[in-house]
GROMACS .gro file of C-alpha atoms in nm:
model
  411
    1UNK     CA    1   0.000   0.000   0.000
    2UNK     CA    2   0.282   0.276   0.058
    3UNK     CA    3   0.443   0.186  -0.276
    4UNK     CA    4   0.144   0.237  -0.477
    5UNK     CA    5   0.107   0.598  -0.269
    6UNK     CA    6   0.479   0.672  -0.352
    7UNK     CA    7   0.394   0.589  -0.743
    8UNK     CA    8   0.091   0.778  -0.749
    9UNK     CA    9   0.238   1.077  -0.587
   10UNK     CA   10   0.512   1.058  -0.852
   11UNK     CA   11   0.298   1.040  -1.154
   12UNK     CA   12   0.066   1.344  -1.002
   13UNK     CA   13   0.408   1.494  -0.971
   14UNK     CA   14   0.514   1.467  -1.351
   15UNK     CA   15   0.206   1.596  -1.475
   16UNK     CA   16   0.164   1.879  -1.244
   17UNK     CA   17   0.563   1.964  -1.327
   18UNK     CA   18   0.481   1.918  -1.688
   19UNK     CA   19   0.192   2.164  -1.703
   20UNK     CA   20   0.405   2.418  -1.531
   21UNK     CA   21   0.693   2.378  -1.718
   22UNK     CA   22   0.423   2.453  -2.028
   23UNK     CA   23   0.328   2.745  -1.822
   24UNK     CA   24   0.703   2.885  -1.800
   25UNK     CA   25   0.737   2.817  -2.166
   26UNK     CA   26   0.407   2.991  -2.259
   27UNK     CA   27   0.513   3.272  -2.028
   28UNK     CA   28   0.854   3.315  -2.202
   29UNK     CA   29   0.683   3.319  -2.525
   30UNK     CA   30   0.482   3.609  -2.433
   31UNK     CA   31   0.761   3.805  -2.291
   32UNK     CA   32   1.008   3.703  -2.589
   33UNK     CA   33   0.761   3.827  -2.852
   34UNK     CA   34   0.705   4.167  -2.696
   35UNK     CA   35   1.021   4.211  -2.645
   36UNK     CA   36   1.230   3.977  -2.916
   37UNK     CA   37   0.987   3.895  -3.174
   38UNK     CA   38   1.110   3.555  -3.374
   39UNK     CA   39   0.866   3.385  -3.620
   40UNK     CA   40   0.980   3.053  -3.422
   41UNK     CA   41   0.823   3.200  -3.134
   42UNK     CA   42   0.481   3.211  -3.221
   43UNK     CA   43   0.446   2.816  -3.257
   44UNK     CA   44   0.590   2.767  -2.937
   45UNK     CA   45   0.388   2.990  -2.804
   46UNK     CA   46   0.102   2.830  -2.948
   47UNK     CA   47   0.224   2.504  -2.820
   48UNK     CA   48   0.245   2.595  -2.484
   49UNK     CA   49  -0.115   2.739  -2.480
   50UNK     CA   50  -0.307   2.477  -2.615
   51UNK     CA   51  -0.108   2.237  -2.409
   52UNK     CA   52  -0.202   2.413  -2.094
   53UNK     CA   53  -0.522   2.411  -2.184
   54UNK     CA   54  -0.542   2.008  -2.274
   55UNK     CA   55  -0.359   1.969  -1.875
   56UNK     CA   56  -0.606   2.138  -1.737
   57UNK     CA   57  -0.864   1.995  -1.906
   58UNK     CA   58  -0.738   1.623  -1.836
   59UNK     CA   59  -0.674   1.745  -1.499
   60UNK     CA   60  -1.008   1.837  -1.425
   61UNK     CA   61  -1.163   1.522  -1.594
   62UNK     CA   62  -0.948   1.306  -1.361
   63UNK     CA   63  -1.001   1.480  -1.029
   64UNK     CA   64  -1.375   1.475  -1.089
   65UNK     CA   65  -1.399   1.105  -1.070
   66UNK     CA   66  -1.237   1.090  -0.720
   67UNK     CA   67  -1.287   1.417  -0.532
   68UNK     CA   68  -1.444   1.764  -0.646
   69UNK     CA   69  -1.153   1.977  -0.806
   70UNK     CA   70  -1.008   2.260  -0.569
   71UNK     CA   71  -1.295   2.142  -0.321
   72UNK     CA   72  -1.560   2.313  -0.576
   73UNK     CA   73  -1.846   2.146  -0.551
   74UNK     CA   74  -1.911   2.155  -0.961
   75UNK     CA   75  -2.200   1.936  -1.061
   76UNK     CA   76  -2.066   1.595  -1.176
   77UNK     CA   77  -1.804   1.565  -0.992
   78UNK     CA   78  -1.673   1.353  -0.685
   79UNK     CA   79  -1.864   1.110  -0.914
   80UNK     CA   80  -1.728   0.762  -0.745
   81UNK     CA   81  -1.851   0.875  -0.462
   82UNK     CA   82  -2.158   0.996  -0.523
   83UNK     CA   83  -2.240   0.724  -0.720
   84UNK     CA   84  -2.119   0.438  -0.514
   85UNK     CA   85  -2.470   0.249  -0.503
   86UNK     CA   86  -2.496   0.313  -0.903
   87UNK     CA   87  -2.141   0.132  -0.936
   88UNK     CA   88  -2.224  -0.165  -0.751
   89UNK     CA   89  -2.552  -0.237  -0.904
   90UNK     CA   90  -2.349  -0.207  -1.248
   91UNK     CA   91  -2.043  -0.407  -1.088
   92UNK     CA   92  -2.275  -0.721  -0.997
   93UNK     CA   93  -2.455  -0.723  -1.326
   94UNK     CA   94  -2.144  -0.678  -1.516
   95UNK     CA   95  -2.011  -0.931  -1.330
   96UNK     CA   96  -2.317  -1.147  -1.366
   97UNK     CA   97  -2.400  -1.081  -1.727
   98UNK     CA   98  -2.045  -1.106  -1.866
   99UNK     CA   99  -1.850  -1.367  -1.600
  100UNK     CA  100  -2.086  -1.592  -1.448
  101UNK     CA  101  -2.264  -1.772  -1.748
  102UNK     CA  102  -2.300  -2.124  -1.857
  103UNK     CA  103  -2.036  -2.044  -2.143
  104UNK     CA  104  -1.771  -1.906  -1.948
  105UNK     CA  105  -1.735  -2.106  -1.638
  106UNK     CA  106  -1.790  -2.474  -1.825
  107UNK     CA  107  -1.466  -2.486  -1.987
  108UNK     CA  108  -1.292  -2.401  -1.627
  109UNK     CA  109  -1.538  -2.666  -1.436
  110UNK     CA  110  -1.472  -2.912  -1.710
  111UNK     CA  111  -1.078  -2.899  -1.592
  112UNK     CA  112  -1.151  -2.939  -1.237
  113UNK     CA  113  -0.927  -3.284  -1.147
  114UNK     CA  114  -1.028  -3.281  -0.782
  115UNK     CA  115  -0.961  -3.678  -0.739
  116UNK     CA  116  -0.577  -3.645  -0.884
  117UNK     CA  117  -0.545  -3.333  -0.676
  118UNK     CA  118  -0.677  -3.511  -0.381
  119UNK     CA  119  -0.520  -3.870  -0.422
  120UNK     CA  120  -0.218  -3.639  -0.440
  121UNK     CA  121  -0.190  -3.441  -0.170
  122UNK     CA  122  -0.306  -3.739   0.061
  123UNK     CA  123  -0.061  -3.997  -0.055
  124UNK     CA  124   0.195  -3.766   0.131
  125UNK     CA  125   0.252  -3.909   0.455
  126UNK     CA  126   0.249  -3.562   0.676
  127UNK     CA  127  -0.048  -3.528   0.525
  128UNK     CA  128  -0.231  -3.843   0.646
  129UNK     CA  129  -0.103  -3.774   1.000
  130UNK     CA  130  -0.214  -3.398   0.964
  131UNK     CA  131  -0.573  -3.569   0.903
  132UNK     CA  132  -0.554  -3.797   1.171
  133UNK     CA  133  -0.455  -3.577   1.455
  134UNK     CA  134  -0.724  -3.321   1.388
  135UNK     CA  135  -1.019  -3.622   1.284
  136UNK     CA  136  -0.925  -3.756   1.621
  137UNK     CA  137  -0.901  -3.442   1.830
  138UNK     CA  138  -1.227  -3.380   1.666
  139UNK     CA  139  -1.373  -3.707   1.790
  140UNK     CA  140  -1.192  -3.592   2.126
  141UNK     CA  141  -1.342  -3.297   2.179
  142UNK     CA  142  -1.717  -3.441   2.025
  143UNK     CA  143  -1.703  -3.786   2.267
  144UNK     CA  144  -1.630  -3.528   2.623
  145UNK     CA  145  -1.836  -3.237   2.497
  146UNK     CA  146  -2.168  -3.486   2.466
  147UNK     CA  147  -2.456  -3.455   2.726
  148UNK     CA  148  -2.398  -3.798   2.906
  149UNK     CA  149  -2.736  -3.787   3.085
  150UNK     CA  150  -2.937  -3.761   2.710
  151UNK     CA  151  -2.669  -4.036   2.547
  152UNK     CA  152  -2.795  -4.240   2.819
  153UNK     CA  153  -3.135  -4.146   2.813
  154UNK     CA  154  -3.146  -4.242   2.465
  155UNK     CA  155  -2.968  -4.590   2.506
  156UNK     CA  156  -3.224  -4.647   2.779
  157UNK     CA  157  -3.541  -4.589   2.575
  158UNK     CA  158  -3.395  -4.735   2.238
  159UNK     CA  159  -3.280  -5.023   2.480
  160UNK     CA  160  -3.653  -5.041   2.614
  161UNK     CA  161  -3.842  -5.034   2.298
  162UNK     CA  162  -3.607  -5.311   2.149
  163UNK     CA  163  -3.702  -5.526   2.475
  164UNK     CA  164  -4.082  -5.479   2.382
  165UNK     CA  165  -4.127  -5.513   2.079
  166UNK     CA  166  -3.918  -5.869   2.164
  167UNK     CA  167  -4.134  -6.191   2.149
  168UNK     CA  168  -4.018  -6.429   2.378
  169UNK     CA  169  -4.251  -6.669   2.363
  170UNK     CA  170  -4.164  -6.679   1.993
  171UNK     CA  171  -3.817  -6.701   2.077
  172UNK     CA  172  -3.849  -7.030   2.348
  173UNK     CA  173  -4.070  -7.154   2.163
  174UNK     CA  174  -3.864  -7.181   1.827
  175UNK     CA  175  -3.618  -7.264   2.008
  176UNK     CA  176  -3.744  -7.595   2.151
  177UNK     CA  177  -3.857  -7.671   1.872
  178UNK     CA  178  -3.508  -7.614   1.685
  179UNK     CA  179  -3.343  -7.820   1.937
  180UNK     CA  180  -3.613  -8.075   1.895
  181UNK     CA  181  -3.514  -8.111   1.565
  182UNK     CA  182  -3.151  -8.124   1.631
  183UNK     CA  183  -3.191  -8.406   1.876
  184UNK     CA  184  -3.058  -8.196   2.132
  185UNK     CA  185  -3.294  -8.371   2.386
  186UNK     CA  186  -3.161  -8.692   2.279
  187UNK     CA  187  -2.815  -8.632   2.313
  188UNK     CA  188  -2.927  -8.468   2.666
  189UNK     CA  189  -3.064  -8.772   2.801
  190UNK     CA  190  -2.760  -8.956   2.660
  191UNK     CA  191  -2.559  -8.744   2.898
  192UNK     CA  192  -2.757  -8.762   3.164
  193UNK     CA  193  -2.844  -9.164   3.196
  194UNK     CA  194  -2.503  -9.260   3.317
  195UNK     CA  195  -2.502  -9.044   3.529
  196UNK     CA  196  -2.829  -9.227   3.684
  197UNK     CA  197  -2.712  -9.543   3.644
  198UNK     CA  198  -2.366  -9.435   3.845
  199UNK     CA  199  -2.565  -9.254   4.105
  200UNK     CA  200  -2.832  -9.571   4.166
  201UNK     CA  201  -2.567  -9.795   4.160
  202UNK     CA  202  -2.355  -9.599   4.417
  203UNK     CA  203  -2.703  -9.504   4.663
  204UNK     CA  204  -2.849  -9.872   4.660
  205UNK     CA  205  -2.840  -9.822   5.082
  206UNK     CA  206  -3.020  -9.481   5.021
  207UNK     CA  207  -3.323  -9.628   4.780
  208UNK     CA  208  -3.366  -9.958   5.022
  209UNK     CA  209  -3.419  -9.775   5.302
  210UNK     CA  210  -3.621  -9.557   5.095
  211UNK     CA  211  -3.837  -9.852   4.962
  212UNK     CA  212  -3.872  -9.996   5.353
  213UNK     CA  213  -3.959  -9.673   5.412
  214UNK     CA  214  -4.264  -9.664   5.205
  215UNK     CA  215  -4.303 -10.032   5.200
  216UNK     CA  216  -4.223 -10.201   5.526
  217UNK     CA  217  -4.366 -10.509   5.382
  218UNK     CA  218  -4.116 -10.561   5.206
  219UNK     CA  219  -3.872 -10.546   5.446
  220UNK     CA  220  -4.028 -10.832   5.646
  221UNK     CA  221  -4.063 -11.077   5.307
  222UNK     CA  222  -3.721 -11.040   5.160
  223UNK     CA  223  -3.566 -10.698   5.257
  224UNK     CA  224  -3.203 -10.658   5.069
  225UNK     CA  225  -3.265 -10.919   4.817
  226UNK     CA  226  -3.603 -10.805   4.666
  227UNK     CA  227  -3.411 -10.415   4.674
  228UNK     CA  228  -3.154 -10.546   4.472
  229UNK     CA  229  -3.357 -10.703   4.210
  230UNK     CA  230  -3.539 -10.366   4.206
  231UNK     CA  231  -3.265 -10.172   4.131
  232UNK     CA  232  -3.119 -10.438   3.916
  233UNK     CA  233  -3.397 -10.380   3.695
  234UNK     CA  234  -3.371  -9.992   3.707
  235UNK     CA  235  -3.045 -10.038   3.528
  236UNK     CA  236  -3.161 -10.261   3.338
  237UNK     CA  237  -3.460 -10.030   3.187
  238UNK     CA  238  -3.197  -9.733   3.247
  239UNK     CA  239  -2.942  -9.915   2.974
  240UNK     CA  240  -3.251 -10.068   2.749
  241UNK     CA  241  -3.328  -9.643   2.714
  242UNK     CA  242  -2.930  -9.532   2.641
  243UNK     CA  243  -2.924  -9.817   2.399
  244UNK     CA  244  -3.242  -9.774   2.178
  245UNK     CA  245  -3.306  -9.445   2.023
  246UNK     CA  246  -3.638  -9.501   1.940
  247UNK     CA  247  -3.687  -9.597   2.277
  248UNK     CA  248  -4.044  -9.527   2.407
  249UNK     CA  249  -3.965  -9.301   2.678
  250UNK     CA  250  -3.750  -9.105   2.445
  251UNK     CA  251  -4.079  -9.062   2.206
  252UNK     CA  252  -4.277  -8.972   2.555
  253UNK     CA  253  -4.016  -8.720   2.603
  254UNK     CA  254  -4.006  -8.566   2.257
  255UNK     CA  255  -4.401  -8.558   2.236
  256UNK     CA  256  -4.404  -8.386   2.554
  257UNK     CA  257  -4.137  -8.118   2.482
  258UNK     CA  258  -4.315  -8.058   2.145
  259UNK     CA  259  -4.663  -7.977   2.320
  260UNK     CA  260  -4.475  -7.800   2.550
  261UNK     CA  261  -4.329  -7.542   2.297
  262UNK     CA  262  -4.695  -7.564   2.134
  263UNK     CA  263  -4.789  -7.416   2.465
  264UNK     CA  264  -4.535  -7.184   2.535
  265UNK     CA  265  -4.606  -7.031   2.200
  266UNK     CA  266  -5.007  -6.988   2.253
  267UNK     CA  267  -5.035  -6.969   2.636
  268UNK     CA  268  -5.137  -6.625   2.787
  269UNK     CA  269  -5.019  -6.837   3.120
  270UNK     CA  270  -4.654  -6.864   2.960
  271UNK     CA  271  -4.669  -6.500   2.823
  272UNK     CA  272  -4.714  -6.359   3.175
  273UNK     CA  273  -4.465  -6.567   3.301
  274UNK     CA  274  -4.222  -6.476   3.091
  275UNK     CA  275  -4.295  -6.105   3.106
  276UNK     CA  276  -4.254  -6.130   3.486
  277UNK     CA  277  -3.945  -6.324   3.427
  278UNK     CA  278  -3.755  -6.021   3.207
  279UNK     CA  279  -3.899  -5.757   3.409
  280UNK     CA  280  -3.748  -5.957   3.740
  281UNK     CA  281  -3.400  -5.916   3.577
  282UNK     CA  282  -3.469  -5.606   3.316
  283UNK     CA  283  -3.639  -5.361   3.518
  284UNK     CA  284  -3.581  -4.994   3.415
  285UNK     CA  285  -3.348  -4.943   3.709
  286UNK     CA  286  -3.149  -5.221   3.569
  287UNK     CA  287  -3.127  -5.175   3.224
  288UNK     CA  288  -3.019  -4.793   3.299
  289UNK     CA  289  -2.771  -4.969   3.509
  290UNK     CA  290  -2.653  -5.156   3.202
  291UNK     CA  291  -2.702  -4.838   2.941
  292UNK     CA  292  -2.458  -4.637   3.180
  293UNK     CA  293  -2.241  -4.936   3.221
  294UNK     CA  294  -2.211  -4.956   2.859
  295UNK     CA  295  -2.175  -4.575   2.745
  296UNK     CA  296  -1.920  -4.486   2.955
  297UNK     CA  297  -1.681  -4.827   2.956
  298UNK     CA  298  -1.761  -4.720   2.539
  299UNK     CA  299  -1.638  -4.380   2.604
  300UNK     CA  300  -1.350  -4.479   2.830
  301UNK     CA  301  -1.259  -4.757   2.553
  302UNK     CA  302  -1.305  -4.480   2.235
  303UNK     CA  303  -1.099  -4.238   2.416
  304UNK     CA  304  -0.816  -4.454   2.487
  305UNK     CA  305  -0.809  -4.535   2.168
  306UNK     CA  306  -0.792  -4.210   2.029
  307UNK     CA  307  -0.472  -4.096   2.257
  308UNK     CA  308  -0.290  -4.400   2.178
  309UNK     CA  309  -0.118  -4.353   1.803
  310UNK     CA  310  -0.056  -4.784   1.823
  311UNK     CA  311  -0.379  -4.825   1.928
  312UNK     CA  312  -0.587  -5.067   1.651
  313UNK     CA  313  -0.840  -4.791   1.604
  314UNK     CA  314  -0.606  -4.517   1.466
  315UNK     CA  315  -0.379  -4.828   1.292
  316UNK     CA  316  -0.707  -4.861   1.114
  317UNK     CA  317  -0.759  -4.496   1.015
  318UNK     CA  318  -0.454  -4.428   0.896
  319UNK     CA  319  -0.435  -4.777   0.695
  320UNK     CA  320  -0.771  -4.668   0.524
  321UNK     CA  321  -0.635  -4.296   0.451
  322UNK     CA  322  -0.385  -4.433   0.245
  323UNK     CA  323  -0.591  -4.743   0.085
  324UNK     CA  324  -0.795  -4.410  -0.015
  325UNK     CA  325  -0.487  -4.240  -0.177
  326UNK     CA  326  -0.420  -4.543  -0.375
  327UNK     CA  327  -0.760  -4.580  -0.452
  328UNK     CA  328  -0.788  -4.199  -0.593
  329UNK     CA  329  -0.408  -4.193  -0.759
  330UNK     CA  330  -0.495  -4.581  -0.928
  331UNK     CA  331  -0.824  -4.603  -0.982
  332UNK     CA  332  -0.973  -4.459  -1.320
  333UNK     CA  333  -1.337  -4.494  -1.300
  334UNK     CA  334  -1.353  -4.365  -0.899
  335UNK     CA  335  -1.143  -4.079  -1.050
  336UNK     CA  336  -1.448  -3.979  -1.297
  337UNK     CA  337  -1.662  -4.070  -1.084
  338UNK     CA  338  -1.552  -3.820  -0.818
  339UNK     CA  339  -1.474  -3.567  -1.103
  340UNK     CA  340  -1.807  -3.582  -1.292
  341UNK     CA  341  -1.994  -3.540  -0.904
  342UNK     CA  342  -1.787  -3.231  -0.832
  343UNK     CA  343  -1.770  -3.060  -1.208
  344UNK     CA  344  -2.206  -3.115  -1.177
  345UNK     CA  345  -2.244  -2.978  -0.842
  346UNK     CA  346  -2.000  -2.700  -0.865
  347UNK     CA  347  -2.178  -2.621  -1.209
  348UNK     CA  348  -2.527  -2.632  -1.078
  349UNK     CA  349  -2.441  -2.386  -0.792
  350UNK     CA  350  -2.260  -2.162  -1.025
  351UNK     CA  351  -2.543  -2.121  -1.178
  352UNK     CA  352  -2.787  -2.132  -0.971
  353UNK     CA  353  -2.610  -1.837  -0.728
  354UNK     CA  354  -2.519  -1.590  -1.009
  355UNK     CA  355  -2.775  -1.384  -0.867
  356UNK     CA  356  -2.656  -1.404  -0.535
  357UNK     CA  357  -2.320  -1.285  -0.665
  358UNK     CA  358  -2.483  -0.970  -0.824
  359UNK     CA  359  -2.647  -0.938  -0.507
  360UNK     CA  360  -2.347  -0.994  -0.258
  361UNK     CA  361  -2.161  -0.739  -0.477
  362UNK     CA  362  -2.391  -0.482  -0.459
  363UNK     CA  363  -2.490  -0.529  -0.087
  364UNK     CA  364  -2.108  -0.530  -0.048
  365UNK     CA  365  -2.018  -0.204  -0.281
  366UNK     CA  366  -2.311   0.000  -0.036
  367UNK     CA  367  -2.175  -0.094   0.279
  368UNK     CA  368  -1.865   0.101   0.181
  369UNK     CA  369  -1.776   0.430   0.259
  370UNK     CA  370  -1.788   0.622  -0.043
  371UNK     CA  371  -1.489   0.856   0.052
  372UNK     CA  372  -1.279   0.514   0.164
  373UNK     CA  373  -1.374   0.378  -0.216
  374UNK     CA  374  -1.292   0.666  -0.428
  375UNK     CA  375  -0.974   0.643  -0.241
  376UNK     CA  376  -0.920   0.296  -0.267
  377UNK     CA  377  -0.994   0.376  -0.661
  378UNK     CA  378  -0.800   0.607  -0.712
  379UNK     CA  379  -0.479   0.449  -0.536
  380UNK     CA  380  -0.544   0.113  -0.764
  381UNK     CA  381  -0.546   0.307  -1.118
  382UNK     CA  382  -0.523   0.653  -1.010
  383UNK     CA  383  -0.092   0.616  -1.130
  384UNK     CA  384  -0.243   0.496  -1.512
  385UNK     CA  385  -0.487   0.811  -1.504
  386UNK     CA  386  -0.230   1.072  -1.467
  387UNK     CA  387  -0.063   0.982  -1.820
  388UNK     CA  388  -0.396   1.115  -1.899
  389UNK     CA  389  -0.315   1.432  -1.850
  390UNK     CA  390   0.068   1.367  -1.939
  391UNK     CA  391  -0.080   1.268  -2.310
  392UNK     CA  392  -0.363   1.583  -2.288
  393UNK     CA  393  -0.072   1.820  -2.267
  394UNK     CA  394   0.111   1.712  -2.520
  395UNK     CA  395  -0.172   1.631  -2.759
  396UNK     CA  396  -0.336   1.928  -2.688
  397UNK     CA  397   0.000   2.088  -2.768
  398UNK     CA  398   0.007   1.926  -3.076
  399UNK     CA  399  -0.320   2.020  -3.165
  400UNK     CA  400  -0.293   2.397  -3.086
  401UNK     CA  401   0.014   2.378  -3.290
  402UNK     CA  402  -0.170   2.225  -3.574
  403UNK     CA  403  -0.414   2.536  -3.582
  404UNK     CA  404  -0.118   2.755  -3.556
  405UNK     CA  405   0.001   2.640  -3.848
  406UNK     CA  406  -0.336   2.587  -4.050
  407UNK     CA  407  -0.404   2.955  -3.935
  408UNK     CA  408  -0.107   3.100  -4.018
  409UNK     CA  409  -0.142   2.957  -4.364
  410UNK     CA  410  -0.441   3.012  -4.446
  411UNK     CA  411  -0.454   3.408  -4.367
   0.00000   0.00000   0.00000
């Protein structure tokens, strides 16, 4: 800003010298043709008045666009000034009308390579860890700046809704019956009669006293002996059931479990049961419990994971940043694909905004201070606009010259 002061004080400077160095020479003339006529004199003379006059003319012209001249307030002048609002209603329309068309800005859209550009700049390995310092300060600053008491608020109801729209009766149900069909209940009872047969075998003391117990008959007609044959043939029907798969106790069993999950699935009985059963060990106080359990072990887990640059999370990030790169620098069709979305959007809102240009513009230009503008003006091209009246004195020189001449022929 100083430099383009110094320059334009120069320039005014040179013209201002120049029209009083015409003003000397006119002067001269005068007194050298009173006093020591010379035909020579009279075209210098005539030189030096017409280029006056062209100086001051040019002078006039350009002082009138920026201030009024010699602080005269002469109609049409000061004219940036007083026609700031004027200006930037033409500015945004010229702009508008002359920049901002279909014509003009495809051929610069059509050369927007924002995929190269991109793969680029984030194949550079700075630049990846540039990107993942801020993303993760970002997540930072988002994961301790959330309301905890709504996050969990939230879990809780979504948690809540989940658990009723849930049909457990469905669920146990479809369940026995999918282990049905597995043979699960088969391969249960396998596991479970040896276990029988080890513990009968191992309480025979236990299940004759037991028997006497409910029988003392039997104690007085053979006691020990008729126990053991009892139990003998427990094992006996015990190992006749492990052995035969289609064993009718096994197809009791099976029929049984299969009306039970008929049951289960239609019974109100079973539907309040199991409703008291979740809300026994889901209550609202519980599953809060849980939801604030879960949020913040979450947060505590997200946020060490964020500080710690080994961490897997951040070892994934920065692996996908520069899959990414590849991906941009390699691939040719994700390249136009990426190119053709940008070039159509940035085209649609070019055009669709070129009134809100005009309009920014304008609303812009009338917000200034007219004095600060013209100044502004005349600093930016006010240097070029004093050869203006460096070329109106000498081509008005010229030209008084010329009629000199033509004059002096002619009569």
């Amino acid at each position: 800003m100083p430099e383009k002061k110094i320059q334009l004080a120069k320039h005014k400077r040179i013209a201002t010298g120049l029209f009083i160095a015409m003003a000397v020479v006119y002067l001269a003339m005068v007194f050298g043709i009173k006093y020591y006529q010379a035909p020579w004199m009279g075209y210098v003379k005539a030189f030096a008045e017409a280029a006056m006059v062209g100086a001051l003319a040019d002078w006039f012209a350009v002082t009138a666009l920026f201030k009024h001249p010699m602080g005269l307030k002469i109609p049409h002048t000061n004219i940036i000034e007083n026609s700031k609002n004027t200006i930037g209603d033409n500015l945004g329309e010229f702009v508008t009308d002359n920049f901002l068309t279909s014509q003009n800005i495809r051929p610069y859209i059509t050369k927007i390579d924002l995929a190269s550009l991109l793969g680029n700049w984030l194949i550079v390995q700075k630049n990846q860890e540039l990107i993942e310092k801020e993303v993760c300060l970002l997540a930072r600053k988002i994961l301790l700046d959330l309301d905890q008491e709504k996050i969990i608020n939230f879990l809780q109801n979504k948690a809540q809704g989940a658990l009723e729209q849930v049909d457990f009766q469905a669920i146990l149900s479809q369940g026995l019956v999918y282990a049905l069909e597995k043979q699960e209940h088969n391969r249960l009872i396998n596991v479970i009669l040896p276990k029988v047969q080890i513990y009968v075998q191992q309480n025979k003391e236990q299940i004759y006293q037991a028997v006497i117990e409910k029988k003392p008959i039997l104690g007085l007609i053979g006691g020990k002996a008729v126990t053991s044959q009892l139990i003998a043939g427990i094992l006996t029907f015990l190992e006749d059931i492990a052995q035969q798969p289609e064993h009718k106790i096994r197809q009791e069993i099976t029929i049984r479990l299969e009306e039970l999950a008929l049951e289960i699935q239609n019974s109100p009985q079973w539907k309040d049961k199991l409703e008291q059963l979740v809300a026994q060990f889901i209550s609202p106080s519980t599953l809060r419990k849980y939801m604030e359990d879960f949020w913040y072990s979450s947060q505590e887990v997200l946020l060490e994971q964020l500080d710690n640059k080994q961490g897997a999370l951040r070892s994934y990030f920065t692996t996908s940043l520069n899959q990414v790169a590849k991906d941009l620098q390699s691939e040719e069709q994700l390249q136009q694909k990426i190119n053709n979305w940008v070039q159509q959007t940035v085209y649609r809102l070019a055009l669709k905004n070129t009134k809100e240009v005009s309009t920014l513009i304008k609303n812009t230009v009338e917000k200034w201070d007219g004095r600060e503008l013209s100044d502004k003006l005349e600093l930016e091209v006010g240097k070029d606009l004093q050869f203006i009246r460096i070329n109106g004195t000498i081509v008005g020189g010229l030209v008084g010259l010329l009629i000199y001449i033509i004059t002096t022929l002619i009569i």
